Short mmCIF file of C-alpha atoms and ligand atoms in Angstrom, two decimals:
data_model
loop_
_atom_site.label_atom_id
_atom_site.label_comp_id
_atom_site.label_asym_id
_atom_site.label_seq_id
_atom_site.Cartn_x
_atom_site.Cartn_y
_atom_site.Cartn_z
CA MET A 1 57.70 21.85 -10.05
CA THR A 2 53.75 22.65 -9.76
CA VAL A 3 54.05 26.03 -7.43
CA GLU A 4 57.11 27.41 -10.41
CA ARG A 5 54.50 26.95 -12.67
CA VAL A 6 51.87 27.92 -11.10
CA LYS A 7 53.46 30.91 -10.18
CA ASP A 8 55.24 31.88 -13.75
CA ARG A 9 51.78 31.49 -15.21
CA LEU A 10 49.94 33.28 -13.36
CA SER A 11 52.18 36.46 -12.66
CA ALA A 12 52.54 36.67 -16.59
CA GLU A 13 48.04 36.29 -16.84
CA ILE A 14 47.82 38.82 -14.57
CA GLY A 15 50.15 40.67 -15.99
CA GLU A 16 48.43 41.13 -19.23
CA LEU A 17 45.16 41.44 -17.87
CA ALA A 18 46.68 44.60 -16.53
CA THR A 19 47.30 45.90 -19.37
CA ILE A 20 43.59 45.91 -20.70
CA SER A 21 42.96 48.90 -19.02
CA ASP A 22 41.38 52.53 -19.54
CA ALA A 23 44.62 54.24 -16.70
CA ASP A 24 48.25 54.39 -16.56
CA PRO A 25 50.37 51.45 -15.54
CA PRO A 26 50.23 50.82 -12.77
CA ALA A 27 46.89 51.79 -12.45
CA VAL A 28 44.10 49.70 -13.59
CA THR A 29 40.78 50.92 -14.55
CA ARG A 30 38.03 48.43 -16.06
CA VAL A 31 34.71 50.23 -15.75
CA VAL A 32 31.36 47.65 -17.07
CA PHE A 33 30.57 47.64 -20.01
CA THR A 34 33.69 49.97 -21.42
CA PRO A 35 35.32 49.20 -24.59
CA THR A 36 37.86 47.86 -21.74
CA ASP A 37 35.89 45.74 -19.98
CA LEU A 38 34.90 44.08 -23.44
CA LYS A 39 38.16 43.77 -24.65
CA ALA A 40 39.16 41.97 -20.84
CA ARG A 41 36.03 39.85 -21.75
CA ALA A 42 37.44 38.42 -24.89
CA TRP A 43 40.77 37.84 -23.61
CA LEU A 44 39.93 35.85 -20.92
CA ARG A 45 37.13 33.73 -22.47
CA ALA A 46 39.66 33.03 -25.08
CA ARG A 47 42.21 31.43 -21.96
CA CYS A 48 39.30 29.95 -20.79
CA GLU A 49 38.35 28.34 -24.17
CA GLN A 50 41.92 27.15 -24.57
CA ALA A 51 41.61 25.44 -21.64
CA GLY A 52 38.90 23.43 -23.00
CA LEU A 53 35.67 25.44 -20.86
CA ALA A 54 32.86 25.37 -22.08
CA MET A 55 31.68 28.67 -22.29
CA ARG A 56 28.05 30.58 -21.45
CA GLN A 57 27.05 34.07 -20.75
CA ASP A 58 23.88 35.16 -19.36
CA PRO A 59 22.03 38.70 -19.98
CA ILE A 60 23.55 40.46 -17.74
CA GLY A 61 27.27 39.36 -19.04
CA ASN A 62 28.23 36.82 -16.10
CA LEU A 63 30.49 34.43 -17.94
CA PHE A 64 30.52 31.14 -16.72
CA ALA A 65 33.88 28.36 -17.97
CA ARG A 66 32.52 25.15 -17.46
CA TRP A 67 34.58 21.64 -16.52
CA GLN A 68 31.62 19.05 -17.24
CA GLY A 69 32.08 16.19 -14.44
CA SER A 70 31.38 12.93 -15.22
CA ASP A 71 27.67 13.23 -13.48
CA PRO A 72 25.71 16.05 -15.22
CA ASP A 73 22.81 15.48 -12.48
CA ALA A 74 24.95 16.30 -10.02
CA PRO A 75 25.03 20.26 -9.01
CA ALA A 76 28.19 22.43 -10.04
CA ILE A 77 30.92 23.97 -8.05
CA GLY A 78 31.27 27.43 -8.40
CA THR A 79 34.42 29.59 -8.12
CA GLY A 80 35.16 32.97 -9.22
CA SER A 81 35.05 36.51 -9.34
CA HIS A 82 35.45 40.15 -11.32
CA ILE A 83 38.00 41.69 -13.41
CA ASP A 84 36.27 45.03 -13.62
CA ALA A 85 38.48 47.10 -11.32
CA ILE A 86 36.59 51.04 -10.03
CA PRO A 87 39.27 54.32 -11.59
CA ASN A 88 43.42 54.09 -10.74
CA ALA A 89 42.77 50.08 -8.57
CA GLY A 90 45.27 47.81 -8.66
CA LYS A 91 45.53 44.62 -10.77
CA TYR A 92 45.03 41.82 -8.14
CA ASP A 93 41.14 42.64 -7.27
CA GLY A 94 39.29 40.23 -7.84
CA VAL A 95 41.26 38.92 -11.03
CA VAL A 96 43.44 36.92 -8.66
CA GLY A 97 40.35 35.15 -8.00
CA VAL A 98 39.65 34.48 -11.81
CA LEU A 99 42.67 33.76 -12.56
CA GLY A 100 43.35 32.02 -10.10
CA GLY A 101 40.39 30.05 -10.53
CA LEU A 102 41.40 28.93 -14.11
CA GLU A 103 44.80 28.48 -13.45
CA ALA A 104 43.23 26.17 -10.39
CA ILE A 105 41.42 24.06 -13.01
CA ARG A 106 44.27 24.17 -15.22
CA THR A 107 46.31 22.13 -12.64
CA LEU A 108 43.80 19.90 -11.57
CA GLN A 109 43.29 18.68 -15.12
CA LEU A 110 47.52 18.70 -15.57
CA ARG A 111 47.15 16.26 -12.99
CA GLY A 112 44.30 14.39 -14.43
CA PHE A 113 41.41 14.57 -12.04
CA ARG A 114 38.17 13.79 -13.06
CA PRO A 115 35.32 15.56 -11.50
CA ARG A 116 32.11 14.55 -10.63
CA HIS A 117 30.50 17.46 -10.62
CA SER A 118 30.87 19.97 -12.82
CA ILE A 119 33.23 22.78 -11.93
CA GLU A 120 32.10 25.97 -13.44
CA LEU A 121 34.31 29.09 -13.12
CA LEU A 122 32.21 32.74 -13.04
CA VAL A 123 33.53 36.08 -14.11
CA PHE A 124 30.65 38.25 -12.98
CA THR A 125 29.28 41.50 -14.45
CA SER A 126 30.18 44.20 -12.43
CA GLU A 127 31.00 43.60 -9.14
CA GLU A 128 32.13 47.89 -8.44
CA PRO A 129 29.41 49.86 -7.88
CA THR A 130 31.66 52.24 -10.26
CA ARG A 131 29.12 52.97 -13.00
CA PHE A 132 25.74 52.04 -12.31
CA GLY A 133 26.27 52.98 -7.82
CA VAL A 134 25.38 49.25 -7.40
CA GLY A 135 28.21 46.61 -7.07
CA CYS A 136 27.78 42.68 -7.67
CA LEU A 137 24.90 43.36 -10.60
CA GLY A 138 25.81 40.91 -11.89
CA SER A 139 25.54 38.29 -8.73
CA ARG A 140 22.55 40.03 -7.01
CA LEU A 141 20.45 39.38 -9.96
CA LEU A 142 21.50 36.20 -10.44
CA SER A 143 20.87 35.13 -6.94
CA GLY A 144 17.65 36.69 -6.91
CA SER A 145 19.14 39.60 -4.63
CA LEU A 146 17.81 42.43 -7.27
CA SER A 147 14.67 41.73 -9.11
CA ALA A 148 14.87 42.55 -12.77
CA ASP A 149 12.71 45.85 -12.73
CA ALA A 150 15.03 47.25 -10.08
CA ALA A 151 17.90 46.57 -12.28
CA ARG A 152 16.31 48.06 -15.59
CA LYS A 153 16.21 51.58 -13.44
CA LEU A 154 19.81 51.94 -13.02
CA VAL A 155 21.16 54.42 -14.51
CA ASP A 156 24.62 55.71 -14.94
CA ARG A 157 26.10 59.51 -15.34
CA ASP A 158 25.77 59.93 -18.69
CA GLY A 159 22.30 58.74 -18.35
CA ASN A 160 22.26 55.27 -19.68
CA THR A 161 20.21 52.89 -18.76
CA VAL A 162 21.76 49.12 -17.65
CA GLU A 163 19.46 48.01 -20.15
CA GLN A 164 20.91 50.06 -22.59
CA ALA A 165 24.53 49.85 -21.36
CA ARG A 166 24.50 45.92 -21.76
CA ARG A 167 22.88 45.93 -25.28
CA ASN A 168 25.36 48.15 -26.62
CA ALA A 169 27.65 45.28 -25.24
CA GLY A 170 25.74 42.50 -27.75
CA LEU A 171 24.16 41.10 -24.83
CA SER A 172 20.53 39.77 -25.46
CA GLY A 173 17.85 37.81 -23.67
CA GLU A 174 15.88 39.16 -20.80
CA LEU A 175 17.34 40.30 -17.18
CA GLU A 176 14.57 37.79 -15.62
CA ASN A 177 16.60 34.38 -17.44
CA VAL A 178 19.68 35.71 -14.99
CA LYS A 179 18.32 34.46 -11.66
CA LEU A 180 19.64 30.27 -11.28
CA PRO A 181 17.85 28.23 -8.59
CA ASP A 182 18.53 27.70 -5.10
CA ASP A 183 20.23 24.07 -5.70
CA TYR A 184 22.43 24.96 -8.95
CA TYR A 185 25.27 25.36 -7.26
CA LYS A 186 26.64 22.39 -4.33
CA ALA A 187 29.36 25.29 -3.51
CA PHE A 188 30.69 28.42 -4.24
CA VAL A 189 34.21 28.83 -3.29
CA GLU A 190 35.94 32.60 -4.13
CA LEU A 191 39.49 33.32 -3.88
CA HIS A 192 40.25 37.04 -3.27
CA ILE A 193 42.92 39.05 -1.91
CA GLU A 194 41.95 40.15 1.39
CA GLN A 195 42.24 43.74 0.88
CA GLY A 196 43.04 44.94 4.69
CA PRO A 197 46.61 43.84 6.54
CA LEU A 198 45.26 41.15 9.00
CA LEU A 199 47.44 38.05 6.94
CA GLU A 200 50.37 40.28 6.57
CA GLN A 201 50.71 40.98 10.48
CA HIS A 202 49.78 37.79 11.69
CA LYS A 203 52.38 36.68 9.00
CA VAL A 204 49.72 34.06 7.81
CA PRO A 205 49.39 32.89 3.79
CA VAL A 206 45.81 32.11 4.14
CA GLY A 207 42.50 33.44 4.89
CA ILE A 208 39.48 31.75 5.55
CA VAL A 209 36.53 33.68 5.58
CA THR A 210 33.61 32.81 7.66
CA ARG A 211 31.41 36.06 7.71
CA ILE A 212 30.60 38.90 5.08
CA ALA A 213 29.94 42.06 6.00
CA ALA A 214 26.50 43.86 5.66
CA PRO A 215 26.97 46.65 3.20
CA ALA A 216 24.94 49.83 2.47
CA SER A 217 24.89 52.59 0.20
CA LEU A 218 23.34 56.24 -0.68
CA ARG A 219 23.13 59.28 -2.22
CA VAL A 220 22.23 62.28 -0.66
CA PHE A 221 20.75 65.57 -2.15
CA PHE A 222 21.48 68.52 -1.09
CA GLU A 223 19.28 71.57 -2.66
CA GLY A 224 20.55 75.22 -0.89
CA ALA A 225 20.19 78.51 -2.69
CA GLY A 226 23.19 79.60 -4.78
CA GLY A 227 24.83 83.21 -5.20
CA HIS A 228 27.44 85.57 -5.68
CA ALA A 229 30.30 84.80 -2.95
CA GLY A 230 31.06 88.46 -2.32
CA ALA A 231 27.30 90.25 -2.36
CA VAL A 232 25.68 87.74 -0.55
CA LEU A 233 26.40 88.05 3.41
CA MET A 234 26.44 84.99 5.93
CA ALA A 235 23.15 85.31 7.53
CA ASP A 236 21.94 85.01 4.33
CA ARG A 237 23.10 82.09 2.74
CA LYS A 238 21.61 78.73 2.62
CA ASP A 239 25.22 77.25 1.51
CA ALA A 240 24.63 73.48 0.24
CA LEU A 241 28.34 72.15 0.44
CA CYS A 242 28.60 73.87 4.04
CA ALA A 243 25.55 71.74 4.92
CA ALA A 244 26.73 68.90 3.01
CA ALA A 245 30.27 68.80 5.20
CA GLU A 246 28.31 69.08 8.56
CA LEU A 247 26.31 65.66 7.43
CA ILE A 248 29.98 64.46 6.35
CA LEU A 249 31.62 64.79 9.54
CA THR A 250 28.78 63.62 11.68
CA ILE A 251 28.79 60.46 9.64
CA GLU A 252 32.34 59.60 10.56
CA ASP A 253 31.57 60.66 14.02
CA SER A 254 28.92 58.16 14.73
CA ALA A 255 31.21 55.37 12.52
CA ARG A 256 34.05 56.36 14.78
CA ASN A 257 31.82 55.99 17.94
CA SER A 258 29.80 52.91 16.87
CA GLY A 259 30.79 51.35 19.74
CA ALA A 260 32.62 48.78 17.81
CA PRO A 261 35.59 48.87 15.41
CA ASP A 262 33.95 47.20 12.85
CA THR A 263 31.72 50.12 12.04
CA VAL A 264 33.21 52.01 8.69
CA ALA A 265 31.64 54.56 6.84
CA THR A 266 32.81 56.02 4.00
CA VAL A 267 31.50 59.90 1.86
CA GLY A 268 34.02 58.25 -2.14
CA MET A 269 32.12 60.98 -3.95
CA CYS A 270 30.97 64.73 -4.06
CA ASP A 271 29.35 66.43 -6.69
CA ILE A 272 29.40 70.10 -6.50
CA PHE A 273 27.08 72.82 -8.66
CA PRO A 274 27.65 75.47 -10.36
CA GLY A 275 31.35 74.40 -9.33
CA ALA A 276 32.79 77.37 -9.25
CA VAL A 277 34.93 79.68 -7.02
CA ASN A 278 33.61 82.54 -6.60
CA SER A 279 29.93 80.82 -6.60
CA ILE A 280 28.15 79.44 -3.41
CA PRO A 281 27.41 76.12 -4.25
CA SER A 282 23.33 75.55 -4.18
CA ARG A 283 23.41 71.86 -4.99
CA VAL A 284 25.27 69.21 -3.18
CA GLN A 285 25.07 64.87 -4.23
CA LEU A 286 27.40 62.87 -1.78
CA SER A 287 27.70 58.95 -2.22
CA VAL A 288 27.90 57.60 1.26
CA ASP A 289 29.18 53.87 1.90
CA ILE A 290 28.23 52.06 5.71
CA ARG A 291 28.92 49.06 6.45
CA ASP A 292 29.53 47.01 9.81
CA THR A 293 29.69 42.86 10.45
CA ASN A 294 26.67 43.28 12.39
CA LEU A 295 23.33 44.52 11.26
CA SER A 296 21.69 46.19 13.85
CA ARG A 297 24.96 48.30 14.37
CA ARG A 298 25.17 49.16 10.10
CA ASP A 299 21.51 49.72 10.70
CA ALA A 300 21.48 52.39 14.03
CA LEU A 301 24.04 54.23 11.66
CA LEU A 302 21.95 54.59 8.98
CA HIS A 303 19.33 55.68 10.95
CA ALA A 304 21.53 58.57 12.65
CA LEU A 305 22.28 59.74 9.54
CA GLY A 306 18.54 60.11 8.81
CA ASN A 307 18.29 62.18 12.03
CA ALA A 308 21.43 63.65 11.22
CA CYS A 309 19.72 64.68 8.26
CA ASP A 310 16.55 66.36 9.28
CA ALA A 311 18.80 68.55 11.66
CA ILE A 312 20.83 69.70 9.55
CA GLN A 313 18.06 71.05 7.53
CA ALA A 314 16.27 72.72 9.90
CA LYS A 315 18.94 73.94 11.06
CA ARG A 316 20.77 75.87 7.21
CA ARG A 317 17.59 75.83 6.13
CA VAL A 318 19.03 73.28 3.10
CA ALA A 319 16.21 70.66 1.43
CA ILE A 320 18.20 67.26 1.96
CA ARG A 321 16.70 64.12 0.21
CA GLN A 322 18.58 60.78 0.97
CA GLU A 323 18.25 57.68 -2.14
CA LEU A 324 19.19 54.44 -0.52
CA LEU A 325 20.76 52.08 -3.49
CA ASN A 326 21.43 48.80 -1.46
CA ALA A 327 21.14 47.87 1.94
CA ASP A 328 22.19 44.15 2.71
CA ALA A 329 22.26 41.47 4.95
CA PRO A 330 25.29 39.73 5.89
CA ALA A 331 26.68 36.17 4.57
CA GLU A 332 27.36 33.56 7.41
CA CYS A 333 29.78 31.22 5.31
CA ALA A 334 29.39 27.56 4.96
CA PRO A 335 30.65 25.80 7.80
CA ALA A 336 31.17 22.93 5.56
CA ILE A 337 32.92 24.93 3.00
CA VAL A 338 34.82 26.55 5.78
CA GLU A 339 36.15 23.01 6.81
CA ALA A 340 36.94 21.68 3.47
CA LEU A 341 39.29 24.77 2.91
CA SER A 342 40.93 24.52 6.17
CA LYS A 343 41.43 20.70 5.54
CA ALA A 344 42.65 21.70 1.52
CA CYS A 345 45.55 23.94 3.87
CA ARG A 346 46.14 21.19 6.35
CA LYS A 347 47.01 18.64 3.53
CA LEU A 348 49.40 22.19 2.00
CA ARG A 349 51.04 22.62 5.11
CA LEU A 350 50.24 25.97 4.85
CA PRO A 351 48.82 27.71 7.84
CA SER A 352 45.54 29.70 8.20
CA LEU A 353 43.57 32.53 10.13
CA PRO A 354 39.51 32.19 9.82
CA MET A 355 38.16 35.98 9.71
CA VAL A 356 35.37 38.38 8.35
CA SER A 357 35.87 40.13 5.62
CA ARG A 358 35.40 44.16 5.69
CA ALA A 359 34.62 44.04 1.93
CA TYR A 360 32.15 43.06 0.24
CA HIS A 361 32.41 40.29 -2.86
CA ASP A 362 29.83 38.66 -5.19
CA SER A 363 29.74 35.41 -2.61
CA LEU A 364 28.09 38.05 0.05
CA PHE A 365 25.02 37.37 -2.92
CA MET A 366 26.02 33.75 -4.25
CA SER A 367 25.58 32.67 -0.50
CA ARG A 368 21.68 33.48 -1.20
CA ILE A 369 21.27 30.14 -3.11
CA ALA A 370 24.38 28.53 -2.57
CA HIS A 371 27.11 27.10 0.04
CA VAL A 372 29.59 29.65 -0.03
CA ALA A 373 33.32 30.30 1.66
CA MET A 374 36.14 32.89 0.64
CA LEU A 375 40.02 32.39 0.95
CA PHE A 376 42.02 35.45 1.06
CA ILE A 377 45.52 35.57 0.60
CA PRO A 378 47.89 38.75 2.12
CA CYS A 379 48.15 42.44 0.13
CA ARG A 380 51.21 44.50 0.80
CA ASN A 381 50.16 46.73 3.84
CA GLY A 382 46.46 45.58 3.06
CA TYR A 383 46.32 48.17 0.29
CA SER A 384 43.62 47.88 -2.77
CA HIS A 385 41.69 50.41 -5.00
CA ARG A 386 44.77 52.09 -5.31
CA PRO A 387 47.93 51.23 -8.31
CA ASP A 388 50.20 49.74 -5.13
CA GLU A 389 47.78 46.83 -4.45
CA TYR A 390 50.64 44.01 -4.63
CA ALA A 391 50.07 40.09 -4.05
CA SER A 392 52.79 38.05 -4.30
CA PRO A 393 53.45 35.59 -6.71
CA GLU A 394 53.96 32.79 -3.85
CA ASP A 395 50.50 33.81 -1.95
CA ILE A 396 48.94 34.04 -5.01
CA ALA A 397 50.10 30.24 -6.51
CA ASN A 398 49.42 28.90 -2.57
CA GLY A 399 46.12 30.69 -2.89
CA THR A 400 45.47 28.89 -6.16
CA LEU A 401 46.78 25.78 -4.69
CA VAL A 402 44.75 25.57 -1.94
CA LEU A 403 42.06 26.24 -4.14
CA ALA A 404 42.60 24.01 -6.51
CA GLU A 405 42.52 21.17 -3.65
CA THR A 406 39.07 22.31 -2.28
CA LEU A 407 37.43 22.35 -5.59
CA ALA A 408 39.05 18.70 -5.91
CA ALA A 409 37.32 17.81 -2.56
CA LEU A 410 33.94 19.32 -3.19
CA SER A 411 33.38 18.18 -7.28
CA ALA A 412 34.56 14.28 -5.86
O1 HGY B 501 33.84 47.49 -2.00
C1 HGY B 501 34.03 46.26 -1.87
O2 HGY B 501 33.91 45.88 -0.55
C2 HGY B 501 34.19 45.82 -3.01
O3 HGY B 501 35.70 45.74 -3.01
N1 HGY B 501 33.76 45.78 -4.20
MN1 MN B 502 36.69 46.01 -5.13
MN1 MN B 503 37.07 42.87 -5.12
#
């Protein structure tokens, strides 16, 4: 019975992929171009080859597994997601879209379906910003949202450039050759866990994404004055960490009071120098993540952050410098692809809920060169980016079968 086979095979494969990790189970860590990431890519490539898919990898490491259609001139239908995982993550983020996409193809093959448009499963490089600070590195380059020169300038915390890291991972060719033409894909559909609580709360098995929020991220550098924790009196201090703390609370306050619940801001990283209990912090580096479904509200928060930096700098005599890493536009999903997903849900008698994606995804950038929509499945308590992230085999199978129906309809 199809659903049972899909449930069993996907549960086994998701479980197996989760063992290729740099964290103790149930956590998963798989950072781009590490030996673990390369091992996971090899594992996945083998499964795609077993399914008879033609493989290629581009110069940034995006992986393409192609089921050749009967019309070689017809633009392809793309699906896929990512398998890199932030530190101490779960095993479903991205993986459901990759293994679910592979299973959707295998399900159609078993049914004897023959696509007219080729169907291409994509595994994007570095969807997570963990190593190079900018998320969706592979889909940004593929869609032309990031230039090859700008990508080459990205450096990890150990000073390795993207160029060094990709070459060490065995990749060749020039980053200029990653960009695909605007008419390469007729459509791109990504299956992903919701990473939020709405589907579970509404007891709806499938979400159909109509809009993807606008993400921005930046680093903020604070340069104060160090000194002895005992000897320097409070009035004489230029404490970089206190300045950073004031900015963090100001960012939180601005997001909370933006006038809409869709504005979110997070300071997820804080480096303190010299990092000794009895030494006044002289330098601090923050990494800030700001998003909103509404572009002007998101930009207003970036502007408010700049003003706050000026005020804190003047008040505390701590030099503050911002480095904007990315400030991307939101994406509207294509009505025709949204309708194709809705139709597939109706055919499978699965209720669906139209929704916004507050997380960003490779689809955000694929929307720059193709008609895009996303398919969400529930995740328990909305948890994601944590080891107790969980999606049920039933929900994963439902999402996979909706994807299969949609790919069949789009590629006919
Ligand atoms: O941060 C995000 O939205 C995605 O999970 N990388
Ligand atoms: Mn993620
Ligand atoms: Mn993801």
